[in-house]
Short mmCIF file of N, CA, C and O and ligand atoms in Angstrom, two decimals:
data_model
loop_
_atom_site.label_atom_id
_atom_site.label_comp_id
_atom_site.label_asym_id
_atom_site.label_seq_id
_atom_site.Cartn_x
_atom_site.Cartn_y
_atom_site.Cartn_z
N UNK F 669 17.18 6.11 19.27
CA UNK F 669 16.79 5.08 18.18
C UNK F 669 16.31 5.94 16.77
O UNK F 669 16.40 6.91 16.88
N UNK F 670 17.06 5.00 15.97
CA UNK F 670 17.02 5.62 14.79
C UNK F 670 15.74 5.63 13.99
O UNK F 670 14.81 4.77 14.80
N UNK F 671 15.38 6.75 13.22
CA UNK F 671 13.80 6.48 13.05
C UNK F 671 13.42 5.65 12.16
O UNK F 671 14.30 4.77 11.13
N UNK F 672 11.98 5.37 12.31
CA UNK F 672 11.16 3.81 11.77
C UNK F 672 11.21 4.33 10.30
O UNK F 672 11.75 3.30 9.52
N UNK F 673 11.20 5.43 9.83
CA UNK F 673 11.57 5.43 8.35
C UNK F 673 12.48 5.13 7.89
O UNK F 673 12.81 4.67 6.59
N UNK F 674 13.23 5.56 8.32
CA UNK F 674 14.97 5.29 7.78
C UNK F 674 15.22 4.04 7.86
O UNK F 674 16.01 3.25 6.92
N UNK F 675 14.67 3.44 8.94
CA UNK F 675 15.14 2.07 8.75
C UNK F 675 14.29 0.90 7.86
O UNK F 675 14.46 0.06 7.57
N UNK F 676 13.03 1.59 7.62
CA UNK F 676 12.06 0.97 6.59
C UNK F 676 12.80 1.23 5.09
O UNK F 676 13.07 0.39 3.92
N UNK F 677 13.75 2.72 4.80
CA UNK F 677 14.30 2.65 3.83
C UNK F 677 15.16 2.36 3.58
O UNK F 677 16.00 1.66 2.54
N UNK F 678 15.64 1.55 4.55
CA UNK F 678 17.64 1.38 4.73
C UNK F 678 17.26 -0.72 4.80
O UNK F 678 18.27 -1.39 4.32
N UNK F 679 15.77 -0.76 5.13
CA UNK F 679 15.81 -2.13 4.57
C UNK F 679 15.78 -3.02 6.36
O UNK F 679 16.03 -4.40 6.44
N UNK F 680 16.49 -2.48 7.20
CA UNK F 680 16.78 -3.24 8.68
C UNK F 680 15.23 -3.10 8.95
O UNK F 680 15.28 -4.21 9.55
N UNK F 681 14.10 -2.39 8.54
CA UNK F 681 13.11 -2.69 9.17
C UNK F 681 12.07 -3.01 7.82
O UNK F 681 12.25 -2.67 6.86
N UNK F 682 11.22 -4.15 8.33
CA UNK F 682 10.51 -4.57 6.79
C UNK F 682 9.35 -3.56 6.88
O UNK F 682 8.82 -3.29 7.40
N UNK F 683 8.94 -3.59 5.85
CA UNK F 683 8.11 -2.43 5.07
C UNK F 683 7.49 -3.01 3.51
O UNK F 683 8.11 -3.90 2.85
N UNK F 684 5.84 -2.60 3.72
CA UNK F 684 5.38 -2.98 2.15
C UNK F 684 5.75 -2.07 1.19
O UNK F 684 5.23 -1.49 0.81
N UNK F 685 6.63 -2.52 0.98
CA UNK F 685 7.46 -1.61 -0.10
C UNK F 685 6.63 -1.90 -1.27
O UNK F 685 6.23 -2.89 -2.05
N UNK F 686 6.18 -0.70 -2.10
CA UNK F 686 5.80 -0.58 -3.15
C UNK F 686 6.22 0.02 -4.24
O UNK F 686 6.35 -0.44 -5.74
N UNK F 687 6.75 0.78 -4.35
CA UNK F 687 7.78 1.70 -4.67
C UNK F 687 9.50 2.08 -4.50
O UNK F 687 9.19 2.61 -3.42
N UNK F 688 10.43 2.41 -5.11
CA UNK F 688 11.21 2.83 -4.99
C UNK F 688 12.07 3.48 -6.02
O UNK F 688 12.40 3.01 -6.84
N UNK F 689 13.09 4.59 -5.85
CA UNK F 689 14.26 5.08 -6.20
C UNK F 689 14.86 5.75 -5.99
O UNK F 689 14.98 5.29 -4.86
N UNK F 690 15.91 6.24 -6.61
CA UNK F 690 16.99 7.19 -5.61
C UNK F 690 16.79 8.17 -5.12
O UNK F 690 17.35 8.52 -3.95
N UNK F 691 15.77 8.79 -5.13
CA UNK F 691 14.76 9.85 -4.28
C UNK F 691 14.00 9.77 -3.03
O UNK F 691 14.36 10.02 -1.75
N UNK F 692 12.77 8.49 -3.26
CA UNK F 692 12.11 8.39 -2.36
C UNK F 692 11.42 6.70 -2.73
O UNK F 692 12.16 5.64 -3.19
N UNK F 693 10.90 6.51 -1.29
CA UNK F 693 10.51 4.90 -1.28
C UNK F 693 8.87 5.50 -0.86
O UNK F 693 8.20 6.08 -0.10
N UNK F 694 7.93 4.19 -1.53
CA UNK F 694 6.48 4.43 -0.91
C UNK F 694 6.68 3.31 -0.52
O UNK F 694 6.83 1.76 -0.97
N UNK F 695 5.40 2.90 1.05
CA UNK F 695 4.86 1.90 1.77
C UNK F 695 4.19 1.71 2.09
O UNK F 695 3.37 2.97 2.36
N UNK F 696 3.25 0.90 2.75
CA UNK F 696 1.59 0.89 3.31
C UNK F 696 1.91 1.07 4.16
O UNK F 696 2.50 0.67 5.08
N UNK F 697 1.02 2.03 4.44
CA UNK F 697 1.18 2.38 6.06
C UNK F 697 0.62 1.07 7.38
O UNK F 697 -0.65 0.34 6.53
N UNK F 698 0.97 1.40 8.18
CA UNK F 698 0.52 -0.26 8.98
C UNK F 698 -0.77 0.31 9.62
O UNK F 698 -1.03 -0.86 10.00
N UNK F 699 -1.11 1.31 9.88
CA UNK F 699 -2.91 1.45 10.28
C UNK F 699 -3.23 2.63 9.27
O UNK F 699 -3.83 3.79 9.66
N UNK F 700 -3.82 1.30 8.63
CA UNK F 700 -4.25 1.96 7.08
C UNK F 700 -5.93 2.77 7.94
O UNK F 700 -6.54 2.31 8.71
N UNK F 701 -5.86 4.34 7.25
CA UNK F 701 -7.05 4.56 7.47
C UNK F 701 -7.90 4.73 6.11
O UNK F 701 -9.23 5.63 6.42
N UNK F 702 -7.87 4.01 5.62
CA UNK F 702 -8.55 4.28 4.37
C UNK F 702 -8.17 2.73 3.28
O UNK F 702 -7.41 1.98 4.07
N UNK F 703 -8.90 2.45 2.33
CA UNK F 703 -8.53 0.73 2.13
C UNK F 703 -7.52 0.80 1.30
O UNK F 703 -7.06 0.18 1.40
N UNK F 704 -6.62 2.01 0.78
CA UNK F 704 -5.65 2.29 -0.02
C UNK F 704 -4.55 3.11 0.98
O UNK F 704 -5.41 4.10 1.08
N UNK F 705 -3.78 3.06 1.51
CA UNK F 705 -3.03 4.07 2.59
C UNK F 705 -1.41 4.02 2.48
O UNK F 705 -1.50 2.54 2.99
N UNK F 706 -1.25 4.30 1.39
CA UNK F 706 0.47 4.35 1.23
C UNK F 706 0.94 5.61 1.70
O UNK F 706 0.55 7.02 1.91
N UNK F 707 2.84 5.61 2.13
CA UNK F 707 2.82 6.47 2.45
C UNK F 707 4.07 6.59 1.86
O UNK F 707 4.79 6.00 1.31
N UNK F 708 4.38 7.87 1.19
CA UNK F 708 5.71 8.06 0.22
C UNK F 708 6.69 9.12 1.14
O UNK F 708 6.56 10.01 1.62
N UNK F 709 7.76 8.68 0.98
CA UNK F 709 9.23 9.29 2.08
C UNK F 709 10.20 9.65 1.17
O UNK F 709 10.80 8.66 0.46
N UNK F 710 10.98 10.88 1.57
CA UNK F 710 12.20 10.62 0.97
C UNK F 710 13.49 9.81 2.05
O UNK F 710 13.37 9.66 2.73
N UNK F 711 14.01 9.25 0.82
CA UNK F 711 15.37 8.43 1.53
C UNK F 711 16.11 9.18 2.44
O UNK F 711 16.47 8.37 3.17
N UNK F 712 16.21 10.54 2.13
CA UNK F 712 17.21 11.42 3.04
C UNK F 712 16.24 11.27 4.45
O UNK F 712 15.05 11.27 4.03
N UNK F 713 17.12 11.47 5.51
CA UNK F 713 16.10 11.99 6.30
C UNK F 713 15.80 13.26 6.09
O UNK F 713 16.85 14.19 6.48
N UNK F 714 14.64 14.04 6.13
CA UNK F 714 14.26 15.01 6.05
C UNK F 714 12.97 15.17 7.09
O UNK F 714 11.73 14.31 7.04
N UNK F 715 13.10 16.14 8.28
CA UNK F 715 11.90 15.71 9.24
C UNK F 715 10.66 15.99 8.63
O UNK F 715 9.82 15.28 9.62
N UNK F 716 10.60 17.12 8.37
CA UNK F 716 9.66 17.21 7.87
C UNK F 716 9.23 18.54 6.84
O UNK F 716 10.48 18.78 6.00
N UNK F 717 8.24 19.12 6.33
CA UNK F 717 8.09 20.06 4.86
C UNK F 717 8.96 21.18 5.51
O UNK F 717 9.45 21.62 4.91
N UNK F 718 8.69 21.75 6.96
CA UNK F 718 9.57 22.84 7.44
C UNK F 718 11.46 22.54 7.30
O UNK F 718 11.76 23.39 7.45
N UNK F 719 11.96 21.34 7.53
CA UNK F 719 13.24 20.94 7.28
C UNK F 719 13.67 20.76 5.76
O UNK F 719 14.60 20.77 5.55
N UNK F 720 12.82 21.48 4.63
CA UNK F 720 13.07 20.74 3.42
C UNK F 720 13.97 21.98 2.91
O UNK F 720 13.98 23.42 3.60
N UNK F 721 15.03 22.28 2.23
CA UNK F 721 15.66 23.24 1.98
C UNK F 721 15.71 23.54 0.30
O UNK F 721 15.10 22.37 -0.11
N UNK F 722 16.55 24.41 -0.14
CA UNK F 722 16.40 25.05 -1.66
C UNK F 722 17.41 23.66 -2.04
O UNK F 722 17.33 23.38 -3.47
N UNK F 723 18.20 22.48 -1.40
CA UNK F 723 19.09 21.39 -2.39
C UNK F 723 18.25 20.42 -2.21
O UNK F 723 18.57 19.69 -2.84
N UNK F 724 17.54 20.40 -1.94
CA UNK F 724 15.70 19.37 -1.75
C UNK F 724 14.60 19.49 -3.31
O UNK F 724 13.62 18.94 -2.67
N UNK F 725 15.03 20.18 -3.76
CA UNK F 725 14.23 20.59 -5.48
C UNK F 725 13.86 19.18 -5.95
O UNK F 725 12.32 19.09 -6.20
N UNK F 726 15.05 18.42 -6.39
CA UNK F 726 14.68 17.11 -6.52
C UNK F 726 13.97 16.31 -5.79
O UNK F 726 13.00 15.81 -6.28
N UNK F 727 14.13 16.27 -4.38
CA UNK F 727 13.28 15.11 -4.10
C UNK F 727 12.19 15.54 -3.77
O UNK F 727 10.72 14.96 -3.40
N UNK F 728 11.54 16.74 -3.41
CA UNK F 728 10.25 17.55 -3.11
C UNK F 728 9.65 17.11 -4.75
O UNK F 728 8.25 16.74 -4.26
N UNK F 729 10.40 17.41 -5.65
CA UNK F 729 9.42 17.28 -7.15
C UNK F 729 9.45 15.60 -6.77
O UNK F 729 8.10 14.97 -7.30
N UNK F 730 10.09 14.55 -6.35
CA UNK F 730 10.09 13.18 -6.79
C UNK F 730 8.96 12.66 -6.03
O UNK F 730 8.45 11.86 -6.24
N UNK F 731 8.84 13.58 -4.68
CA UNK F 731 7.82 12.92 -3.85
C UNK F 731 6.22 13.08 -4.16
O UNK F 731 5.27 12.13 -4.16
N UNK F 732 6.25 14.33 -4.86
CA UNK F 732 4.61 14.77 -5.46
C UNK F 732 4.74 14.00 -6.58
O UNK F 732 3.34 13.54 -7.10
N UNK F 733 5.72 13.47 -7.47
CA UNK F 733 5.27 12.96 -8.96
C UNK F 733 5.25 11.74 -8.10
O UNK F 733 4.76 10.73 -9.51
N UNK F 734 5.54 11.13 -7.67
CA UNK F 734 5.47 9.45 -6.67
C UNK F 734 3.78 9.32 -6.41
O UNK F 734 3.54 8.32 -6.94
N UNK F 735 2.98 10.68 -5.81
CA UNK F 735 1.96 9.92 -5.62
C UNK F 735 1.01 9.31 -7.11
O UNK F 735 0.57 8.90 -6.79
N UNK F 736 1.34 10.10 -8.03
CA UNK F 736 0.62 9.66 -9.39
C UNK F 736 0.88 8.35 -9.83
O UNK F 736 0.02 7.37 -10.18
N UNK F 737 2.54 8.05 -9.75
CA UNK F 737 2.96 6.45 -10.00
C UNK F 737 1.90 5.26 -8.77
O UNK F 737 1.52 4.20 -8.89
N UNK F 738 2.06 6.05 -7.41
CA UNK F 738 1.74 5.17 -6.46
C UNK F 738 -0.20 5.03 -6.68
O UNK F 738 -0.48 4.50 -6.70
N UNK F 739 -0.57 5.86 -7.34
CA UNK F 739 -2.06 6.04 -8.04
C UNK F 739 -2.70 5.02 -8.44
O UNK F 739 -3.56 4.34 -8.44
N UNK F 740 -1.55 4.75 -9.41
CA UNK F 740 -2.00 4.01 -10.60
C UNK F 740 -1.58 2.32 -9.99
O UNK F 740 -2.21 1.65 -10.59
N UNK F 741 -0.34 2.35 -9.16
CA UNK F 741 -0.08 0.86 -8.50
C UNK F 741 -1.16 0.48 -7.92
O UNK F 741 -1.48 -0.79 -7.66
N UNK F 742 -1.97 1.48 -6.86
CA UNK F 742 -3.05 1.25 -6.36
C UNK F 742 -4.33 0.79 -6.98
O UNK F 742 -5.35 1.39 -6.00
N UNK F 743 -4.56 0.99 -8.32
CA UNK F 743 -5.83 1.29 -8.93
C UNK F 743 -6.85 2.54 -8.37
O UNK F 743 -7.86 2.42 -8.44
N UNK F 744 -5.96 3.74 -8.19
CA UNK F 744 -7.13 4.50 -7.62
C UNK F 744 -6.94 6.12 -8.38
O UNK F 744 -7.72 6.67 -7.88
N UNK F 745 -6.13 5.83 -9.47
CA UNK F 745 -5.99 7.04 -10.13
C UNK F 745 -6.91 7.31 -10.87
O UNK F 745 -7.35 8.69 -11.14
N UNK F 746 -8.27 7.16 -11.04
CA UNK F 746 -9.15 7.40 -11.74
C UNK F 746 -10.65 8.04 -10.85
O UNK F 746 -11.39 8.84 -11.03
N UNK F 747 -10.80 7.00 -9.75
CA UNK F 747 -11.28 7.23 -8.64
C UNK F 747 -11.51 8.46 -7.55
O UNK F 747 -11.76 8.93 -7.28
N UNK F 748 -10.14 8.69 -7.64
CA UNK F 748 -9.64 9.94 -7.05
C UNK F 748 -8.71 9.06 -5.82
O UNK F 748 -8.97 8.16 -4.75
N UNK F 749 -8.13 10.28 -4.74
CA UNK F 749 -7.73 10.10 -3.54
C UNK F 749 -7.36 11.29 -2.79
O UNK F 749 -7.80 12.49 -3.54
N UNK F 750 -6.69 11.26 -1.74
CA UNK F 750 -6.41 12.24 -0.99
C UNK F 750 -5.37 12.60 -0.58
O UNK F 750 -4.85 11.21 -0.02
N UNK F 751 -4.12 13.50 -0.51
CA UNK F 751 -3.02 13.61 -0.34
C UNK F 751 -2.51 14.44 1.14
O UNK F 751 -3.33 15.59 1.14
N UNK F 752 -2.37 14.30 2.33
CA UNK F 752 -1.75 14.87 3.11
C UNK F 752 -0.61 14.66 3.97
O UNK F 752 0.09 13.65 3.45
N UNK F 753 0.36 15.59 4.25
CA UNK F 753 1.54 15.69 4.95
C UNK F 753 1.35 16.07 6.20
O UNK F 753 1.16 17.56 6.73
N UNK F 754 1.45 15.89 7.13
CA UNK F 754 1.23 16.62 8.63
C UNK F 754 2.35 17.10 8.93
O UNK F 754 4.02 16.32 8.77
N UNK F 755 2.50 18.13 9.56
CA UNK F 755 3.63 18.63 10.26
C UNK F 755 3.68 19.32 11.49
O UNK F 755 3.29 20.13 11.73
N UNK F 756 4.35 18.88 12.33
CA UNK F 756 4.66 19.53 13.69
C UNK F 756 3.83 19.38 14.95
O UNK F 756 2.81 18.36 14.28
N UNK F 757 3.30 19.70 16.11
CA UNK F 757 2.41 19.50 16.72
C UNK F 757 1.11 19.67 16.44
O UNK F 757 0.30 18.69 16.20
N UNK F 758 0.70 21.01 15.74
CA UNK F 758 -0.49 20.94 15.68
C UNK F 758 -0.75 19.98 14.15
O UNK F 758 -2.05 19.76 14.12
N UNK F 759 0.47 19.75 13.60
CA UNK F 759 0.11 19.05 12.22
C UNK F 759 -0.64 17.27 12.79
O UNK F 759 -0.91 16.46 11.76
N UNK F 760 -0.08 17.44 13.88
CA UNK F 760 -0.26 15.90 14.79
C UNK F 760 0.78 14.72 13.91
O UNK F 760 0.45 13.94 13.64
N UNK F 761 1.65 15.31 13.87
CA UNK F 761 3.07 14.30 12.77
C UNK F 761 3.35 13.74 14.06
O UNK F 761 3.96 14.27 14.98
N UNK F 762 3.16 12.08 13.41
CA UNK F 762 3.74 11.37 15.43
C UNK F 762 5.48 10.94 14.62
O UNK F 762 5.97 10.65 15.22
N UNK F 763 5.42 10.41 12.94
CA UNK F 763 6.67 10.04 13.00
C UNK F 763 7.45 11.28 11.92
O UNK F 763 6.85 12.11 11.24
N UNK F 764 8.55 11.90 12.64
CA UNK F 764 9.58 13.02 12.29
C UNK F 764 10.41 12.60 11.18
O UNK F 764 11.39 13.28 11.17
N UNK F 765 9.96 12.19 9.90
CA UNK F 765 10.48 11.90 9.00
C UNK F 765 9.28 12.39 7.89
O UNK F 765 8.40 11.50 8.14
N UNK F 766 9.67 13.34 7.17
CA UNK F 766 8.63 13.97 6.30
C UNK F 766 8.00 12.89 5.33
O UNK F 766 8.67 11.77 4.65
N UNK F 767 6.88 12.86 5.33
CA UNK F 767 5.67 11.68 4.10
C UNK F 767 5.17 12.28 3.81
O UNK F 767 4.09 13.16 4.54
N UNK F 768 4.38 11.76 3.00
CA UNK F 768 2.75 12.06 2.32
C UNK F 768 2.37 11.20 2.53
O UNK F 768 2.16 9.61 1.69
N UNK F 769 1.32 10.96 2.79
CA UNK F 769 -0.23 9.73 3.25
C UNK F 769 -0.99 9.99 1.53
O UNK F 769 -1.46 11.29 1.00
N UNK F 770 -0.98 9.01 0.90
CA UNK F 770 -2.21 8.81 -0.22
C UNK F 770 -2.89 8.01 0.17
O UNK F 770 -2.78 6.73 0.71
N UNK F 771 -4.31 8.73 0.47
CA UNK F 771 -5.32 7.77 0.77
C UNK F 771 -6.51 7.64 0.07
O UNK F 771 -6.88 8.83 -1.13
N UNK F 772 -7.04 6.33 -0.64
CA UNK F 772 -7.65 6.27 -1.37
C UNK F 772 -8.80 5.09 -0.95
O UNK F 772 -8.93 3.87 -0.24
N UNK F 773 -9.18 4.43 -2.49
CA UNK F 773 -10.26 3.28 -2.72
C UNK F 773 -11.70 3.41 -1.83
O UNK F 773 -12.26 2.32 -1.69
N UNK F 774 -11.83 5.15 -1.32
CA UNK F 774 -13.34 5.09 -0.49
C UNK F 774 -13.26 6.22 -0.92
O UNK F 774 -12.39 7.40 -0.49
N UNK F 775 -14.25 7.02 -0.78
CA UNK F 775 -15.13 8.78 -0.49
C UNK F 775 -14.45 8.99 0.97
O UNK F 775 -14.53 8.55 1.52
N UNK F 776 -13.51 10.07 0.55
CA UNK F 776 -13.27 10.57 1.91
C UNK F 776 -14.41 11.30 2.89
O UNK F 776 -15.01 11.58 1.90
N UNK F 777 -14.44 11.63 3.72
CA UNK F 777 -15.19 12.31 4.70
C UNK F 777 -14.71 13.97 3.99
O UNK F 777 -13.63 14.19 3.27
N UNK F 778 -15.72 14.85 3.95
CA UNK F 778 -15.80 15.89 3.84
C UNK F 778 -15.05 16.59 4.72
O UNK F 778 -15.24 16.28 6.14
N UNK F 779 -14.45 17.83 4.99
CA UNK F 779 -13.76 18.49 5.35
C UNK F 779 -11.97 18.04 5.43
O UNK F 779 -12.12 16.96 5.42
N UNK F 780 -11.76 19.08 6.47
CA UNK F 780 -9.90 18.83 5.97
C UNK F 780 -9.77 18.88 7.68
O UNK F 780 -8.42 19.09 8.19
N UNK F 781 -10.28 19.55 8.62
CA UNK F 781 -9.63 19.98 10.07
C UNK F 781 -9.80 18.77 10.89
O UNK F 781 -9.59 18.37 11.72
P1 DGP N 1651 1.83 10.94 10.75
O1 DGP N 1651 1.02 11.08 12.20
O2 DGP N 1651 1.57 11.65 9.65
O3 DGP N 1651 3.51 11.23 10.88
O4 DGP N 1651 1.39 9.65 10.50
C1 DGP N 1651 2.40 8.53 10.61
C2 DGP N 1651 1.83 7.49 10.07
O5 DGP N 1651 2.83 6.20 9.90
C3 DGP N 1651 0.85 6.51 10.71
O6 DGP N 1651 -0.32 7.06 9.67
C4 DGP N 1651 1.19 5.05 10.89
C5 DGP N 1651 2.43 4.69 10.60
N1 DGP N 1651 3.28 4.11 10.75
C6 DGP N 1651 4.26 4.14 12.06
N2 DGP N 1651 4.69 3.44 11.91
C7 DGP N 1651 4.96 2.23 11.01
C8 DGP N 1651 5.71 1.45 10.62
O7 DGP N 1651 6.40 1.05 11.08
N3 DGP N 1651 5.63 0.68 9.57
C9 DGP N 1651 4.58 1.64 8.67
N4 DGP N 1651 4.15 0.77 7.83
N5 DGP N 1651 3.90 2.44 8.89
C10 DGP N 1651 4.08 2.78 9.97
#
């Protein structure tokens, strides 16, 4: 079956999209873990940070720059937020398409583990 996030990027599956450009797409997480929870994904299928190559420098930069745009759109740029990218089984990555979680809208719990 085709990757869920590829389907959202292509429009085959609906998604609450906030932002998109040539390289990335940002949409709301279907199971929000915070009042504001947005996922930023590359349009191109890259499975995880481990699969990023030197040819992906533009997309890697766009992913991080999109965090700032999302924070403005979600009204959390001043209060702050947390970004997370899970990778592999120890990272508990469920969807095997690289994504950055942007979480905010309330104080995050202490700790990262
Ligand atoms: P991760 O564990 O980092 O792979 O998190 C994957 C996230 O993707 C999880 O928070 C739920 C979200 N998710 C899974 N399926 C869908 C979907 O079909 N639509 C949206 N918007 N989010 C999804």
